[in-house]
C-alpha positions as semicolon CSV with decimal commas, in nm:
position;residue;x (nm);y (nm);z (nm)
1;X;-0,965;1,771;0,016
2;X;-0,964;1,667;0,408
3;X;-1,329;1,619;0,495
4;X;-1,348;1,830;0,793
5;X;-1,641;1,688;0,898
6;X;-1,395;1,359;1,044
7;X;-1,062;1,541;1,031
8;X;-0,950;1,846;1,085
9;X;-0,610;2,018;1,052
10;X;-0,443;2,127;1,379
11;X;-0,291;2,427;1,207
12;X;-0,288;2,602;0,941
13;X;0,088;2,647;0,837
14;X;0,260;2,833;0,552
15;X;0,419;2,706;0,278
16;X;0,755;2,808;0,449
17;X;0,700;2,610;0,752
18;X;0,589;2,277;0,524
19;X;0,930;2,321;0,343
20;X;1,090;2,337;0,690
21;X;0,942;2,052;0,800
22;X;1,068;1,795;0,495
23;X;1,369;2,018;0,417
24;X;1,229;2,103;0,067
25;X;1,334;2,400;-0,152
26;X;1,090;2,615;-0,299
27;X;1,051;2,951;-0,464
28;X;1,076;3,192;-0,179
29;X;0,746;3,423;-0,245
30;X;0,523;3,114;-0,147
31;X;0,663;3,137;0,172
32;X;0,382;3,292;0,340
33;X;0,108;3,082;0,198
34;X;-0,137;2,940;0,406
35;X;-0,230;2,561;0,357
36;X;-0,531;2,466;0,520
37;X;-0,608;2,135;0,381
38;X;-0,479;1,809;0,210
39;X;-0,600;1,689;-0,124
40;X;-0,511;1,490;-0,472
41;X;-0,389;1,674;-0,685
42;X;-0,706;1,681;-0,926
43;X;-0,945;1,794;-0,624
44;X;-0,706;1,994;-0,474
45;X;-0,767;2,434;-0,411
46;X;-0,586;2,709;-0,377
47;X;-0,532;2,645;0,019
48;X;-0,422;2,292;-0,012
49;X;-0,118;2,084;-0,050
50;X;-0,104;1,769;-0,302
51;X;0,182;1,563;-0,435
52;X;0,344;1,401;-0,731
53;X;0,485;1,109;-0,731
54;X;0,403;0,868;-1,010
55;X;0,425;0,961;-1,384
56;X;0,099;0,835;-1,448
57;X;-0,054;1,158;-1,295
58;X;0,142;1,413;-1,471
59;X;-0,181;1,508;-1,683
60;X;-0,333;1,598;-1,338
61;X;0,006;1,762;-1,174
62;X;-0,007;1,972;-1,513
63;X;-0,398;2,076;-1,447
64;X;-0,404;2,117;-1,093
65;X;-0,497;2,444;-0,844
66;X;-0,344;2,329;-0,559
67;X;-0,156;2,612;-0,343
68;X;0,155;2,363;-0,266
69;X;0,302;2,047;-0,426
70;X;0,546;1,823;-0,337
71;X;0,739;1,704;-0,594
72;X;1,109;1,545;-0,730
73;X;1,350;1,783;-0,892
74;X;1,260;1,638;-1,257
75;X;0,925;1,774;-1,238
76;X;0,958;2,070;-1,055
77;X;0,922;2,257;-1,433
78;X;0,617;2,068;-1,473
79;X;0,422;2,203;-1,200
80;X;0,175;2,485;-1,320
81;X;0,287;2,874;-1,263
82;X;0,141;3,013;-0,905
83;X;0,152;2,631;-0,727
84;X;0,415;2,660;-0,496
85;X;0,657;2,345;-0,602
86;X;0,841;2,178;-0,291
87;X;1,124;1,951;-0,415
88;X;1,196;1,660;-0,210
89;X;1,362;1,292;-0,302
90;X;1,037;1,139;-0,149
91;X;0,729;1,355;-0,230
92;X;0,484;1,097;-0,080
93;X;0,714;1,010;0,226
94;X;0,716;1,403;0,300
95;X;0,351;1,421;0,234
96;X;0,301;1,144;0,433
97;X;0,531;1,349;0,728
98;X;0,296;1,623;0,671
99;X;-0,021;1,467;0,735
100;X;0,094;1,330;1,017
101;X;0,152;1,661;1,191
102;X;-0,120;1,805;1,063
103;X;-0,423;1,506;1,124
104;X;-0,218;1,328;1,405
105;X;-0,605;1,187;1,494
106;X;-0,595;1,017;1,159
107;X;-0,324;0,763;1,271
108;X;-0,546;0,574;1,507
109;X;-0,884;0,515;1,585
110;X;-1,041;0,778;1,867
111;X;-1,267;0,577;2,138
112;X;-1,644;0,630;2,045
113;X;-1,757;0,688;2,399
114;X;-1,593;0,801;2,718
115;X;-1,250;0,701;2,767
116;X;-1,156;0,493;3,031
117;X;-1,357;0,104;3,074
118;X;-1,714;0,123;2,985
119;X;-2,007;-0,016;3,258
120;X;-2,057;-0,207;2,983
121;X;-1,806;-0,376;2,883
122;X;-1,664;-0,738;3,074
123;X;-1,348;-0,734;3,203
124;X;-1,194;-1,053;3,411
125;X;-1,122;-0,960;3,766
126;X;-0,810;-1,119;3,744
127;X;-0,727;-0,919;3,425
128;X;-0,495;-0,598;3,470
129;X;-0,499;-0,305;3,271
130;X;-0,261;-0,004;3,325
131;X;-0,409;0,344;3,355
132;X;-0,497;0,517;3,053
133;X;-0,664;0,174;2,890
134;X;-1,000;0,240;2,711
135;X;-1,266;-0,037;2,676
136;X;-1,518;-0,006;2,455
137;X;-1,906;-0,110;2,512
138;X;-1,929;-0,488;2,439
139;X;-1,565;-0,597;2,480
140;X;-1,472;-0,894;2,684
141;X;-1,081;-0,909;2,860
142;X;-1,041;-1,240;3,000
143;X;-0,862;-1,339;3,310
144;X;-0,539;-1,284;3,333
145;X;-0,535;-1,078;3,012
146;X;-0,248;-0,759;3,068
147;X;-0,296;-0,459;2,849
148;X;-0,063;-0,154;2,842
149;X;-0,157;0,263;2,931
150;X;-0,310;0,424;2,592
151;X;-0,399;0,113;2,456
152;X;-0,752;0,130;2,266
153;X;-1,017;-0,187;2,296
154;X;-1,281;-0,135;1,997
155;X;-1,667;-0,227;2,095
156;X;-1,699;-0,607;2,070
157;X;-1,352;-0,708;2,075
158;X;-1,254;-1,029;2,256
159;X;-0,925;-1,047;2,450
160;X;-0,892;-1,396;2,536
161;X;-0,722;-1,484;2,870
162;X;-0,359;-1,465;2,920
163;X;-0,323;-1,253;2,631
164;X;-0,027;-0,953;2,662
165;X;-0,081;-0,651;2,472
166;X;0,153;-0,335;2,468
167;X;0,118;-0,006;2,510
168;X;-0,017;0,230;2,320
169;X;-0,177;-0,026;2,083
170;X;-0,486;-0,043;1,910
171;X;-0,771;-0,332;1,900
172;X;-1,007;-0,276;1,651
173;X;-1,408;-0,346;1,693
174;X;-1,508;-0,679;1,661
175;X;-1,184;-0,816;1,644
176;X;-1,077;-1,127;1,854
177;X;-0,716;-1,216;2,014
178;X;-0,618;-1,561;2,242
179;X;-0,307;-1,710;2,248
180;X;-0,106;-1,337;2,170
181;X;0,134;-1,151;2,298
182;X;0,171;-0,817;2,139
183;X;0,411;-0,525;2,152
184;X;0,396;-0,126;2,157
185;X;0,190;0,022;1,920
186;X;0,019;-0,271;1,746
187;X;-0,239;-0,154;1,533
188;X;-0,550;-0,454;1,429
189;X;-0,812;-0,351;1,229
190;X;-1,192;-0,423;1,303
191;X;-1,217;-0,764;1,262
192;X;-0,913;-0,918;1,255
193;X;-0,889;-1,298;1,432
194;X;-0,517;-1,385;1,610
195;X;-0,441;-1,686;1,784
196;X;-0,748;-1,930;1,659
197;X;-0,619;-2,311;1,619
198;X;-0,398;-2,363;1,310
199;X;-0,493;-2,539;1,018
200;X;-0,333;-2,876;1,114
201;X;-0,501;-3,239;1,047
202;X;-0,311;-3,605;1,030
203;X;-0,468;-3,739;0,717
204;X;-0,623;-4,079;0,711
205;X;-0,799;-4,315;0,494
206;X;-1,079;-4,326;0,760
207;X;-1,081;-3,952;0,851
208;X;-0,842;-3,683;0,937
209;X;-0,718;-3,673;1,294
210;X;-0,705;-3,301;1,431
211;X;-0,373;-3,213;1,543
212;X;-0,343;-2,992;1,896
213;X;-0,205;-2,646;1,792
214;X;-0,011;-2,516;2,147
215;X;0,202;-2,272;1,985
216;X;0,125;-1,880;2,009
217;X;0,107;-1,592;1,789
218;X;0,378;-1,297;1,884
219;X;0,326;-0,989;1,729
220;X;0,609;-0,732;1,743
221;X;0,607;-0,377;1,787
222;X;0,468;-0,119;1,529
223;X;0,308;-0,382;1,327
224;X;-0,007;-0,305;1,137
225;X;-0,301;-0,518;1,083
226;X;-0,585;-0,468;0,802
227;X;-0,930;-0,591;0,847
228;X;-1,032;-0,897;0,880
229;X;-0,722;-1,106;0,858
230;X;-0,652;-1,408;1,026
231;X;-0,293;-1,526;1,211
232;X;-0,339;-1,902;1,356
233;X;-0,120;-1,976;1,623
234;X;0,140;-2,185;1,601
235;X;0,130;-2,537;1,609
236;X;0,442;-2,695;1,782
237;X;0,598;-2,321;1,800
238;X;0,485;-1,967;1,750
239;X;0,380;-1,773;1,504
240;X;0,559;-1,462;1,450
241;X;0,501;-1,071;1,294
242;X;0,855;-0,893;1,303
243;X;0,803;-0,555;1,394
244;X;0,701;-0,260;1,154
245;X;0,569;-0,491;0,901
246;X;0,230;-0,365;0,780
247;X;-0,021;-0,613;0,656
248;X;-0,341;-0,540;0,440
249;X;-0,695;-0,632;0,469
250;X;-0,822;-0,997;0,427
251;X;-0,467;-1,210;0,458
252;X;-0,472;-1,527;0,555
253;X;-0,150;-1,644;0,748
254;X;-0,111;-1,977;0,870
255;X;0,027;-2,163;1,173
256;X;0,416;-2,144;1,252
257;X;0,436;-1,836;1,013
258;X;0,718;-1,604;1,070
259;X;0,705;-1,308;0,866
260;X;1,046;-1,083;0,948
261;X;1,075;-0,724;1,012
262;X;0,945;-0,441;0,794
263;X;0,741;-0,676;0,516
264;X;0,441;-0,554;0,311
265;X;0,176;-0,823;0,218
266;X;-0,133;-0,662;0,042
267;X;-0,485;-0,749;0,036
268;X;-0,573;-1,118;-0,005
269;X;-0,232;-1,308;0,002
270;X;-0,265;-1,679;0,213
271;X;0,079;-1,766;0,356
272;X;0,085;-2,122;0,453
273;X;0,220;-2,277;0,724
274;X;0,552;-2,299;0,857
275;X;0,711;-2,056;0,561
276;X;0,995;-1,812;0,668
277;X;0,955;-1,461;0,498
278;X;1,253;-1,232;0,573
279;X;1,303;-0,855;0,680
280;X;1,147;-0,616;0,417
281;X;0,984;-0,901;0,196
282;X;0,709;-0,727;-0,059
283;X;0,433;-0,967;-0,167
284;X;0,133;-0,845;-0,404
285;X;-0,196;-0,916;-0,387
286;X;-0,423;-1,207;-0,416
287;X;-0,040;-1,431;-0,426
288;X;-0,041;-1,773;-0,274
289;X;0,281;-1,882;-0,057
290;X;0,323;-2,244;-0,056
291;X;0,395;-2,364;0,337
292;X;0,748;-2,468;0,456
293;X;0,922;-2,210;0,203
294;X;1,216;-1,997;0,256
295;X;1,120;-1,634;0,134
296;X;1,514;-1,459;0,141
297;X;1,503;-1,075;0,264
298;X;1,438;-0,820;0,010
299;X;1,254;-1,075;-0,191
300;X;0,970;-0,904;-0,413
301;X;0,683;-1,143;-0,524
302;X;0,469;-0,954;-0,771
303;X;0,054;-0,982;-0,769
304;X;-0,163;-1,382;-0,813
305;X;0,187;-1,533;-0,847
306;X;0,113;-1,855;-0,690
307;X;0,509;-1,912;-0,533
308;X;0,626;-2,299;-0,489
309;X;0,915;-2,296;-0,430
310;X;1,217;-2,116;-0,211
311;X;1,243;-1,783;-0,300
312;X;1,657;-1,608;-0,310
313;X;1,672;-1,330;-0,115
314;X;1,651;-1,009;-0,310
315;X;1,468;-1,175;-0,612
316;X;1,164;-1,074;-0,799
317;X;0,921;-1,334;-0,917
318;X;0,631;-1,363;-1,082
319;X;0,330;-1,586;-1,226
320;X;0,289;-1,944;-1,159
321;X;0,429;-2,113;-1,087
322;X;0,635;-1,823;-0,953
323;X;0,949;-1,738;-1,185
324;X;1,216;-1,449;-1,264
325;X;1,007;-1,181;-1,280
326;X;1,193;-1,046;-1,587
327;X;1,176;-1,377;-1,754
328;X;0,766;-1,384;-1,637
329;X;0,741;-1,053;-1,830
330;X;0,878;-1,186;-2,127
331;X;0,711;-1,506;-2,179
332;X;0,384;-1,334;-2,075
333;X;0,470;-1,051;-2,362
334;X;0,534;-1,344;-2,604
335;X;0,206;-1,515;-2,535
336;X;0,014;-1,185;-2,581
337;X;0,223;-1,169;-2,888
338;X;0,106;-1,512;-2,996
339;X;-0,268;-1,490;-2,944
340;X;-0,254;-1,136;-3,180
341;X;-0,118;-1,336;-3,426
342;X;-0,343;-1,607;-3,453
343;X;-0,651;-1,427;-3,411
344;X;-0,512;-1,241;-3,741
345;X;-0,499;-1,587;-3,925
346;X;-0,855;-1,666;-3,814
């Protein structure tokens, strides 16, 4: 369930009105049930809504009390007698819909203290900052810095000078941003370093030179940052985030970057410099991207594949050195298969 404690539901609608919402269909005498909360489907009560969207959890769609479930047609049988089935193609995209009417305050982080710019945070004389900007105790905007109305500066942060951020955007605590220029409703999580000095070095047999990194790091709109990641700023030209792509905690992405519109990259992936990922790109965690690659739109890259090579768009790879996912899958069955069988002989 919610905890009500941090969130709290701004209404309490009826099953009817949930189905109106994400055009589901549903058995008419749940219509006036009242949903008051949002839970799994193995915690949730009679007053909350769940959903079911992966056939690993049909033990706990079979067993649950929730009042409401979203589900697909194919499992709309499945779902116990008295829960109030709502059929939709997308059962977590509508839940997700849901939530976001009903917990809007779960989107974003709330300021801590008094909105507005804190006495105690530092902000640059020379910085502007549209009405409706809060600063948090601790943060630092340098001069020259511009930041848009209902944008959000977490305690600590650092906004280095010259940076641009949006509107509407949030900077989580602690995190740090120079060399940036962000759009509308850029989310970074607490921690998360943009625009630090790329990775760049001209090796020598008598030491490695460090090589002046004058590029910048643009961030589009609607991107989403996890904790503690790091974007380096371009070396000889920028690094770019197209917009809506949503990036997980801990990712490490290197100088001269550009990652295209609408990409996921999960928890712990290093993208080295100067690779090109394209619009809705998918990589899985802990995977290593070699630098000056060509990643083609579409293209899936499945979890610790280390990927070496140019990538088609639309393809799926896998292991590592990163193959044909199918053809990953098969060898990997077949050396599963050959380790049973000599353990046998042993």
């Amino acid at each position: 369930m919610s905890e009500p404690f941090f969130f709290s539901l701004t209404s309490a609608p009826t099953v009817g009105d949930l189905a109106a919402l994400v055009n589901a269909e549903f058995d008419s005498q749940f219509a006036a049930r009242r949903i008051e909360g949002l839970a799994a489907l193995e915690r949730a009560g009679p007053r909350d809504l769940a959903f079911f969207d992966n056939p690993r959890y049909a033990d706990a769609l079979a067993a649950t009390r929730a009042g409401a479930c979203l589900v697909r047609a194919a499992a709309f049988e499945r779902a116990p007698k008295g829960v109030a089935a709502l059929v939709v193609d997308h059962p977590y995209r509508a839940f997700a819909r849901i939530a976001a009417r009903l917990v809007p305050d779960s989107l974003r982080a709330a300021p801590i203290f008094a909105e507005g710019v804190s006495p105690e945070a530092h902000v640059h004389p020379q910085a502007r900052l549209e009405p409706g900007v809060n600063v948090e105790p601790g943060a630092v905007v340098g001069a020259g810095a511009e930041i848009g109305s209902g944008t959000l500066v977490g305690a600590n942060a650092v906004i280095g000078a010259g940076v641009r951020i949006g509107r509407d955007c949030t900077i989580g605590a602690g995190a740090s941003l120079t060399h940036a220029l962000l759009g509308d409703r850029v989310m970074l999580h607490p921690g998360v370093r943009v625009g630090q000095d790329g990775f760049g070095f001209a090796l020598g047999a008598r030491g490695h030179l460090k090589a002046p990194q004058i590029g910048r790091v643009i961030i589009q709109d609607d991107v989403e940052i996890g904790a503690n990641c790091t974007l380096d700023r371009g070396a000889t030209r920028d690094t770019i985030v197209g917009e809506g792509t949503k990036i997980d905690n801990l990712v490490q992405i290197g100088h001269n970057v550009v990652v295209g519109r609408h990409c996921i990259i999960v928890a712990q992936v290093g993208v080295a410099g100067s690779t090109e990922l394209g619009d809705f790109v998918m990589v899985g965690g802990q995977t290593g991207i070699a630098g000056h690659l060509t990643i083609g739109a579409g293209a899936r890259i499945a979890a610790q594949s280390g990927v070496m090579r140019d990538v088609p768009a639309g393809a799926s790879v896998g292991g590592t050195p990163a193959q044909d996912l199918r053809l990953f899958l098969k060898r990997a069955a077949q050396d599963r298969r050959g380790r049973a069988s000599k353990e046998k002989r042993t």
